[in-house]
GROMACS .gro file of C-alpha atoms in nm:
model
  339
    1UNK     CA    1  -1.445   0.187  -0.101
    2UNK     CA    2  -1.625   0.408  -0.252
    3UNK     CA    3  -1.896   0.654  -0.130
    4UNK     CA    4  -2.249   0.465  -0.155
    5UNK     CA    5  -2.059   0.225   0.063
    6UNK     CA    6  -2.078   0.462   0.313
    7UNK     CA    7  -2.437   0.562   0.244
    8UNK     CA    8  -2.638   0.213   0.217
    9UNK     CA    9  -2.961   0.205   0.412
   10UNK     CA   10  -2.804  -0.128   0.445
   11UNK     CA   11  -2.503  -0.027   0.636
   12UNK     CA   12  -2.431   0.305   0.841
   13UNK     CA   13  -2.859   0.388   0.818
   14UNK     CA   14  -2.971   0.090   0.962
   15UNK     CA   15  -2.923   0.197   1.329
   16UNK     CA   16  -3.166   0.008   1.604
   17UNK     CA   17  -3.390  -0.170   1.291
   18UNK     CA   18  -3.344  -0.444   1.057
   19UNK     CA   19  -3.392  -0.335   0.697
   20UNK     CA   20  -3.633  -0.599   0.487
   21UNK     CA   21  -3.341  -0.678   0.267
   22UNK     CA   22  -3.136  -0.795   0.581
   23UNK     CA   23  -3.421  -1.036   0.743
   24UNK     CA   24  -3.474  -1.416   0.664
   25UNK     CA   25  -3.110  -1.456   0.640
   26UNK     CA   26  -2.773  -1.516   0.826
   27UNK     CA   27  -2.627  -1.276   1.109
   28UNK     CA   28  -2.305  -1.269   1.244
   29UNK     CA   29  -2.337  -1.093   1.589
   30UNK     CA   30  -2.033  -0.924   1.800
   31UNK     CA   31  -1.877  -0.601   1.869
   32UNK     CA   32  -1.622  -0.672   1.593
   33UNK     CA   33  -1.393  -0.386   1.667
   34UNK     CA   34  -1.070  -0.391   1.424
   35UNK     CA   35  -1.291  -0.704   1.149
   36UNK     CA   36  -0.956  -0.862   1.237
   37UNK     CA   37  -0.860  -1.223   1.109
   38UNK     CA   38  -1.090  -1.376   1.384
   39UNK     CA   39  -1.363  -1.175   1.331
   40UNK     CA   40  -1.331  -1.221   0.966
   41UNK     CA   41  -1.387  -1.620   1.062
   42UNK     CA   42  -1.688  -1.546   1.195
   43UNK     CA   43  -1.839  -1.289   0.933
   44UNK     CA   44  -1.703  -1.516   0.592
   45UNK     CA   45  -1.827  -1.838   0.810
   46UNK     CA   46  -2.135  -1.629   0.780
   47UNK     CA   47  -2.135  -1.487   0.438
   48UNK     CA   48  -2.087  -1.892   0.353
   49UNK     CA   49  -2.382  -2.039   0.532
   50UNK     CA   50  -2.536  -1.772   0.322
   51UNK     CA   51  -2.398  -1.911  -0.031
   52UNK     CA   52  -2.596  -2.215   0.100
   53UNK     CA   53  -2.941  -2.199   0.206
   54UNK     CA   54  -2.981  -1.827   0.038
   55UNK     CA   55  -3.072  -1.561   0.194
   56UNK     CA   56  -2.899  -1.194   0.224
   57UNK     CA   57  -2.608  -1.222   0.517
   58UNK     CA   58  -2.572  -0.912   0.788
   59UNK     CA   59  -2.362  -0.851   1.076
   60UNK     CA   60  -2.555  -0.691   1.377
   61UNK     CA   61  -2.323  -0.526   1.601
   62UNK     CA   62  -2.335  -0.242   1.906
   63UNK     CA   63  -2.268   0.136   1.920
   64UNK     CA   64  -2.128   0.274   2.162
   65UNK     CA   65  -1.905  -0.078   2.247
   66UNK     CA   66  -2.047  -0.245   2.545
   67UNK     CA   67  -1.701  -0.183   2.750
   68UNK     CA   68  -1.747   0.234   2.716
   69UNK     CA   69  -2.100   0.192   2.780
   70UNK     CA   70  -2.036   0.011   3.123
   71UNK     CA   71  -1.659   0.183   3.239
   72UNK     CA   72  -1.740   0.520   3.080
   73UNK     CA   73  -1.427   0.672   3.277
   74UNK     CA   74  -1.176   0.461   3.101
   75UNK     CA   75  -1.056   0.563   2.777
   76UNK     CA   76  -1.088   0.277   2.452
   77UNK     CA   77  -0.878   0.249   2.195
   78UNK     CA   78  -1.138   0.220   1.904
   79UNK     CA   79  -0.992   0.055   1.623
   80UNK     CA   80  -1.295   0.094   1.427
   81UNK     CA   81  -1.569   0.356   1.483
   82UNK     CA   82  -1.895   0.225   1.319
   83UNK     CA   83  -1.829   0.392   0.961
   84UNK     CA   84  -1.438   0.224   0.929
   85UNK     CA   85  -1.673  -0.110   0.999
   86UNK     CA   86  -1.885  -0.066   0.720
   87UNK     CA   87  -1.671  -0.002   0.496
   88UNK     CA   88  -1.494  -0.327   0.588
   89UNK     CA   89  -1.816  -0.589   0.631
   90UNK     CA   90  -1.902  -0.468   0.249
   91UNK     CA   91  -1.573  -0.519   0.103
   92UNK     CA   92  -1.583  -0.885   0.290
   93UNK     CA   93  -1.914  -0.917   0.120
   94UNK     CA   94  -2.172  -0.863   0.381
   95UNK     CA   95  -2.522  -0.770   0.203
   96UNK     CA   96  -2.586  -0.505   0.549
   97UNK     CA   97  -2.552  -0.406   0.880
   98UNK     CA   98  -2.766  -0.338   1.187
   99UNK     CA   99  -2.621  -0.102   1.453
  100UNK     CA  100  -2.752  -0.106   1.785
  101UNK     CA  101  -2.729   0.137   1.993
  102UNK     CA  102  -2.592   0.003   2.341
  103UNK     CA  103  -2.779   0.156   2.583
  104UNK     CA  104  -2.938   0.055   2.965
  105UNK     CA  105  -3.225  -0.081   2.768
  106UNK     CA  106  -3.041  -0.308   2.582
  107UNK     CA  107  -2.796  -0.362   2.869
  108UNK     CA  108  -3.075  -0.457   3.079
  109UNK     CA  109  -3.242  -0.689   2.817
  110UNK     CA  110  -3.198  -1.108   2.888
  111UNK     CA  111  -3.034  -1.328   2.717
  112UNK     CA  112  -3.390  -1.473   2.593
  113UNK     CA  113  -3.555  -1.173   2.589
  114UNK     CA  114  -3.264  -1.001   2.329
  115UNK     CA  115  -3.287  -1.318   2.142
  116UNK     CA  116  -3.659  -1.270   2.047
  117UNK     CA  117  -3.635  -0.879   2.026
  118UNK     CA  118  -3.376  -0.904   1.775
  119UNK     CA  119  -3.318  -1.212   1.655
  120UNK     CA  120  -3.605  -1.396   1.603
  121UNK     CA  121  -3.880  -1.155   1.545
  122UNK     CA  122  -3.615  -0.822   1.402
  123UNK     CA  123  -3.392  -1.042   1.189
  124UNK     CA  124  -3.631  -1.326   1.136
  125UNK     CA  125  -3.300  -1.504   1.108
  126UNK     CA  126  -3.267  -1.870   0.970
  127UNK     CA  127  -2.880  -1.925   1.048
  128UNK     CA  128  -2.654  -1.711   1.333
  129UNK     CA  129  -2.247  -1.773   1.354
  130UNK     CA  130  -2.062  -1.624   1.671
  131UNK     CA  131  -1.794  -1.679   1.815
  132UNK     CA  132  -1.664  -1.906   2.107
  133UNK     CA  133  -1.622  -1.629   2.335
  134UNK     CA  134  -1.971  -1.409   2.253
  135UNK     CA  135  -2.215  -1.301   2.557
  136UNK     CA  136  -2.496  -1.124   2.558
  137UNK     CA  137  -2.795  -1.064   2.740
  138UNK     CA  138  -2.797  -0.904   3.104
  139UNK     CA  139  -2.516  -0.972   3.261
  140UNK     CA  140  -2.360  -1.165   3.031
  141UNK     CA  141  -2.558  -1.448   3.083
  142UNK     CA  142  -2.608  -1.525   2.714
  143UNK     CA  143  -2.327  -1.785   2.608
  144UNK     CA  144  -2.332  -1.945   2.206
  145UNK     CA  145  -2.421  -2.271   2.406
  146UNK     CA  146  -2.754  -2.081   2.552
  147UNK     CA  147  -2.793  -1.896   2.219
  148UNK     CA  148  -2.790  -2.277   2.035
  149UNK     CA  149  -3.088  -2.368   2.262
  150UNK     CA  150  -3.257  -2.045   2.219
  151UNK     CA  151  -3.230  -2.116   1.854
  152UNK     CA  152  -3.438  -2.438   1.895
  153UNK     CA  153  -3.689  -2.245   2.091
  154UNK     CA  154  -3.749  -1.977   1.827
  155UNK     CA  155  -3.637  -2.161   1.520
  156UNK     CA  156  -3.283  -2.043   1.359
  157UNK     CA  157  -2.989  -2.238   1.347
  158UNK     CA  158  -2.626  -2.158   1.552
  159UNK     CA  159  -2.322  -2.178   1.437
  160UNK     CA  160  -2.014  -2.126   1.668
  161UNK     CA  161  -1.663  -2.080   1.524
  162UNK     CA  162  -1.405  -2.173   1.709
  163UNK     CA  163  -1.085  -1.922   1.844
  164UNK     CA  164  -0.876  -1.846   1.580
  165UNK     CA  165  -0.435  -1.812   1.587
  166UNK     CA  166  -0.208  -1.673   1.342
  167UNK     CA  167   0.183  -1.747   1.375
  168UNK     CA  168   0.292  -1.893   1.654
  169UNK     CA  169  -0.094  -1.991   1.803
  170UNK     CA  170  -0.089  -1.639   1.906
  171UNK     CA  171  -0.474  -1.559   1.933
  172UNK     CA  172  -0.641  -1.312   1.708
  173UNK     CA  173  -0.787  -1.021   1.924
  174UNK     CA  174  -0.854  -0.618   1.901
  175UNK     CA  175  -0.641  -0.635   2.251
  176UNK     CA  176  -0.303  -0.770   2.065
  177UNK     CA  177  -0.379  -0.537   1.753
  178UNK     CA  178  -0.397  -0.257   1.995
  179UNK     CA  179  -0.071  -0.293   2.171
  180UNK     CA  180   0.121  -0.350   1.844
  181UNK     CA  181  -0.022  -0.036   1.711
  182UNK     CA  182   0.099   0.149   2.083
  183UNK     CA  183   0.414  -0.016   1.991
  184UNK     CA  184   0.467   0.085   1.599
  185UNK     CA  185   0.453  -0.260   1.534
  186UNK     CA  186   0.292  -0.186   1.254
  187UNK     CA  187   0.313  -0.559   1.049
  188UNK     CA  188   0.198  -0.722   1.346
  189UNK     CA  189  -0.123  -0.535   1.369
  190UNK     CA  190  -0.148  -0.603   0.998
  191UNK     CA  191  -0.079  -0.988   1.098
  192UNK     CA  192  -0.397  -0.975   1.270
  193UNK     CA  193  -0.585  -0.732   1.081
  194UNK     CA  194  -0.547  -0.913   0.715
  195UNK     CA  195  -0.494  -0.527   0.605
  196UNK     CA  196  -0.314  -0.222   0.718
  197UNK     CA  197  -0.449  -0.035   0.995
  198UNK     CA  198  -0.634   0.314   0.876
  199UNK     CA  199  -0.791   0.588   1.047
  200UNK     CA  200  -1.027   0.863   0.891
  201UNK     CA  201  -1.031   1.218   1.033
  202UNK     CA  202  -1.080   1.553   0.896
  203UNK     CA  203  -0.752   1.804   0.797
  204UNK     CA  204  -0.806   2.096   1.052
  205UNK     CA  205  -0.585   2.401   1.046
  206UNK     CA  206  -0.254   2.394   1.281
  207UNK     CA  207   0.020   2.698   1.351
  208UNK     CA  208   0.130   2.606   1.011
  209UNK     CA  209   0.509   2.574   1.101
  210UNK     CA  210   0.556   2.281   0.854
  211UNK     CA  211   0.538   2.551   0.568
  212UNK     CA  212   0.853   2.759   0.788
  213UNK     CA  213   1.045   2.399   0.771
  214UNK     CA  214   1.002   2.320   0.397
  215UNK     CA  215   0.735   2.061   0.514
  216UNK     CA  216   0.356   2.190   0.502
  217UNK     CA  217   0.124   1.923   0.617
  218UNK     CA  218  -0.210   1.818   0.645
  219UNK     CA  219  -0.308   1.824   1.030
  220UNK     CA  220  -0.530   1.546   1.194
  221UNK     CA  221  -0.679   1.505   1.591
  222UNK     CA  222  -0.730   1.186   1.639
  223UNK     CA  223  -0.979   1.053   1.975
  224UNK     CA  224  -0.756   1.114   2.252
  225UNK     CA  225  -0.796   0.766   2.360
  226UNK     CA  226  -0.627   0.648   2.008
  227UNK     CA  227  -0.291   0.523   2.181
  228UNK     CA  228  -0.106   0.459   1.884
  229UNK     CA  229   0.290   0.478   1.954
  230UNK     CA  230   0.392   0.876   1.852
  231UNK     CA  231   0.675   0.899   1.608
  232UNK     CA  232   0.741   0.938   1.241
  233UNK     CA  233   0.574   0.706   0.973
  234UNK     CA  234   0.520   0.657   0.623
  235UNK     CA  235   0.144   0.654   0.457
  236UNK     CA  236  -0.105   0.673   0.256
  237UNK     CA  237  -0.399   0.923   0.181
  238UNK     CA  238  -0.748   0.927   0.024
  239UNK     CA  239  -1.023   1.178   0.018
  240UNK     CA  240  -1.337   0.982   0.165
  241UNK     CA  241  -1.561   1.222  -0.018
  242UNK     CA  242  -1.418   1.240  -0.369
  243UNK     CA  243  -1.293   0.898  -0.382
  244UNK     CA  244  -0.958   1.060  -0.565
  245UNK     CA  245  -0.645   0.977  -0.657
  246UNK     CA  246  -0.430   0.818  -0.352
  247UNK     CA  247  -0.181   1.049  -0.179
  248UNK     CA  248   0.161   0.971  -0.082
  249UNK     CA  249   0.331   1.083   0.229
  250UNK     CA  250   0.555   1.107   0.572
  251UNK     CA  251   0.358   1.175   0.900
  252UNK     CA  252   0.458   1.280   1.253
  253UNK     CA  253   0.256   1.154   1.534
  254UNK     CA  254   0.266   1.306   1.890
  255UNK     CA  255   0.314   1.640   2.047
  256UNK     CA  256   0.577   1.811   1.846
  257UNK     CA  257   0.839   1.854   2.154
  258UNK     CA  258   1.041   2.064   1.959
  259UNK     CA  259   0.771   2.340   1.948
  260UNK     CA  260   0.459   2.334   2.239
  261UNK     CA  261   0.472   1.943   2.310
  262UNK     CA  262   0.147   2.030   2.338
  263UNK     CA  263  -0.183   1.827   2.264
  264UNK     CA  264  -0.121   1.508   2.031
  265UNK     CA  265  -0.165   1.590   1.657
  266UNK     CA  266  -0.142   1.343   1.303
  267UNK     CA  267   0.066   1.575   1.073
  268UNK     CA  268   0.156   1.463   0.707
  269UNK     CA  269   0.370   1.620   0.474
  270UNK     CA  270   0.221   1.461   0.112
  271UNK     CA  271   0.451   1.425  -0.142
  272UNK     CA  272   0.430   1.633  -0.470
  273UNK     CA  273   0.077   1.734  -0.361
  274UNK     CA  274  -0.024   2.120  -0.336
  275UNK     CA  275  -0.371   2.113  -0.300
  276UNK     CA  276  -0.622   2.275  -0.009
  277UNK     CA  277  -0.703   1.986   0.203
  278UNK     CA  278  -0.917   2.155   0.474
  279UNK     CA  279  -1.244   2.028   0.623
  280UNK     CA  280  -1.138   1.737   0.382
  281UNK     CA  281  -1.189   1.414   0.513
  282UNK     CA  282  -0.933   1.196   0.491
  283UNK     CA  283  -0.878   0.801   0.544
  284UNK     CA  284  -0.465   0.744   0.658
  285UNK     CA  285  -0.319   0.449   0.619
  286UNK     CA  286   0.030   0.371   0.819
  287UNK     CA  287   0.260   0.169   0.564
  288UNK     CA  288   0.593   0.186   0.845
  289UNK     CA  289   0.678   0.336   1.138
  290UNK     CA  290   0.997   0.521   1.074
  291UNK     CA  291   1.139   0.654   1.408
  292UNK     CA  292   1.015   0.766   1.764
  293UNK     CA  293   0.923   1.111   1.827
  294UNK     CA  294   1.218   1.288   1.929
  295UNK     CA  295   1.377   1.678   2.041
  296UNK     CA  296   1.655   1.794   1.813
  297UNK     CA  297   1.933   2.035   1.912
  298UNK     CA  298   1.817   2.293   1.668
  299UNK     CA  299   1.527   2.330   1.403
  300UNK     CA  300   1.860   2.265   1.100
  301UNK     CA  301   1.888   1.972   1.305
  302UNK     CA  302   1.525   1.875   1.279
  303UNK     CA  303   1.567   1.981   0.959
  304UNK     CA  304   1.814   1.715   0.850
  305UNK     CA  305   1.635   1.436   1.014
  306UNK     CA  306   1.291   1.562   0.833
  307UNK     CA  307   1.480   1.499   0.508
  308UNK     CA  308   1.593   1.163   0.573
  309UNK     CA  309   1.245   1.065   0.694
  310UNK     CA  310   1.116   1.173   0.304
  311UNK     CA  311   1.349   0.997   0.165
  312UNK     CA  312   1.286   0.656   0.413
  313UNK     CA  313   0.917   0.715   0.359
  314UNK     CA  314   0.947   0.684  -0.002
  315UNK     CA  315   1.166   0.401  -0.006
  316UNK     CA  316   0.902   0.220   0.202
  317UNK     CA  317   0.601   0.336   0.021
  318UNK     CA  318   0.721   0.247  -0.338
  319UNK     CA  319   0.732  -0.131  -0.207
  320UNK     CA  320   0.359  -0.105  -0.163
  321UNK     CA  321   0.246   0.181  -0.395
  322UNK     CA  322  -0.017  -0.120  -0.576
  323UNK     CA  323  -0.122  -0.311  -0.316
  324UNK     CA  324  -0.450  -0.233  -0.234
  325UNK     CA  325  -0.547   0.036  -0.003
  326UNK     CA  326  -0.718  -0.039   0.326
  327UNK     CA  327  -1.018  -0.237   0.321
  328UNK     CA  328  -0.969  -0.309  -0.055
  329UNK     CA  329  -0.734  -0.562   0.088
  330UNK     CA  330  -1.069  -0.733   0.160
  331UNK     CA  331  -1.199  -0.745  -0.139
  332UNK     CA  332  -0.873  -0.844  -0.315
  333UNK     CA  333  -0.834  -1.136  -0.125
  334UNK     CA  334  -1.177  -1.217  -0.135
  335UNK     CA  335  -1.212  -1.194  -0.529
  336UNK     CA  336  -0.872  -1.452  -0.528
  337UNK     CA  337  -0.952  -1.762  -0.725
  338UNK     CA  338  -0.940  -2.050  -0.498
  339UNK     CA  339  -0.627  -2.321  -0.512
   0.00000   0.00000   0.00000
């Protein structure tokens, strides 16, 4: 996507108020962490509602996500902090979102009480889709059943989409795209993503051993609670801030037991790329997980096996050098002509 994306009073600026663009319109309301498949029910069930009776179409979701708010001691596996999301409701074609932040105030709203507060008299909303499963209100008390009445109380419609399975009626969830990420399952999590997984972190500077090996990379810390599986995979690169050209490359994940096996660390080696990349920030994209993280008998060992990685990485890269990258896989399938 490109930058203005990222800053749209419309999007990331809209935290805890509803723009006047966004209000006498549809919202689709949930956590959405990961806009996977089932979420994307919900959101282009939304954006069609909108198509219909007119209107601009927003998501309204929460910051931090209700589960770290309430079990702050255990560690989440965010799939999507709140920027990754934005970029990903405006390539499905959301006009805006609204960001709350999730705090005891909001925790300790009701059901009714949230309803008014945000929906009725902050999003002035004629039509709201959720889905089967969304609570809200203290306690969970809030169901899309109680939410439907609500909506006859203060006058805006309800929607409710129903759960949503890929292959095999296996359900799509943030919990299944998690473990297949922990796993390197990497086309599973795309299964239930509808486009690769990608994370965006800024290139920091590392004890710069790569350049010893033949191998200089581009060094990443990712949230500690990220639990994706550490090994070796192939990727792709851009620069969130210049928007350039896309960057090809093989990345180790984990904690380099061959050295420190110290603190986890995303390292990529780009190919046929020279540049200064630090304080960059930089959206990676994982196209194939290549091999578990492993201990060689010798650094010519690791050598040998960091050579056959390239050359497996750029077998598995030139399969999908023009697909489109990340949440442009969104927009491409969006923009597809109907059958």
């Amino acid at each position: 996507m490109t930058s203005n994306v990222l800053t749209s009073d419309m999007f990331l600026a809209s935290r805890d108020a509803v723009p006047e663009g966004l209000r006498h319109g549809v919202v689709a309301i949930g956590n959405f962490d990961g806009v996977h498949r089932g979420h994307q029910a919900v959101l282009k069930a939304a954006i069609e509602r909108a198509r219909i009776v007119g209107g601009p179409v927003a998501a309204l979701t929460f910051e931090p996500h209700p589960r770290q708010f309430f079990r702050p001691d255990v560690p989440l596996f965010r799939l999507t902090p709140d920027h990754v999301k934005a970029e990903l409701f405006a390539a499905l074609g959301l006009s805006g979102a609204v960001t709350l932040t999730f705090d005891a105030d909001i925790a300790a709203l009701s059901a009714e009480a949230f309803v008014k507060r945000w929906i009725a008299d902050g999003f002035a909303a004629d039509q709201v889709i959720v889905g089967y499963d969304f609570h809200f209100g203290k306690g969970r008390e809030g169901s899309p059943v109680k939410l439907s009445a609500l909506g006859l109380t203060h006058g805006f419609q309800v929607t409710i989409v129903g759960a949503q399975s890929g292959e095999g009626d296996t359900p799509y969830s943030s919990t299944a795209v998690r473990e297949a990420l922990a796993d390197g399952r990497l086309e599973e999590a795309r299964g239930q993503l509808g486009y690769r997984w990608f994370f965006e972190s800024e290139v920091v500077h590392g004890e710069k051993r790569g350049r010893d090996l033949g191998y200089p990379t581009a060094n990443m810390a990712l949230d500690p609670a990220v639990t994706l599986r550490h090994g070796v995979y192939a990727v792709r690169a851009r620069d969130v801030r210049s928007g350039g050209p896309i960057l090809f490359g093989v990345a180790s994940f984990g904690r380099r037991p061959q050295f420190d096996n110290g603190a986890p660390l995303f390292e990529t080696h780009f190919f046929d790329f020279a540049d200064d990349l630090y304080g960059r920030p930089l959206e990676i994209e994982l196209i194939a997980f290549l091999r578990p993280e492993a201990r060689f008998d010798s650094v010519e060992t690791l050598i040998e096996q960091m050579d056959r990685d390239s050359v497996a990485a750029r077998h598995a890269i030139a399969d999908v050098a023009l697909d489109p990258f990340g949440p442009e896989a969104l927009t491409s399938a969006r923009e597809q002509p109907a059958p």
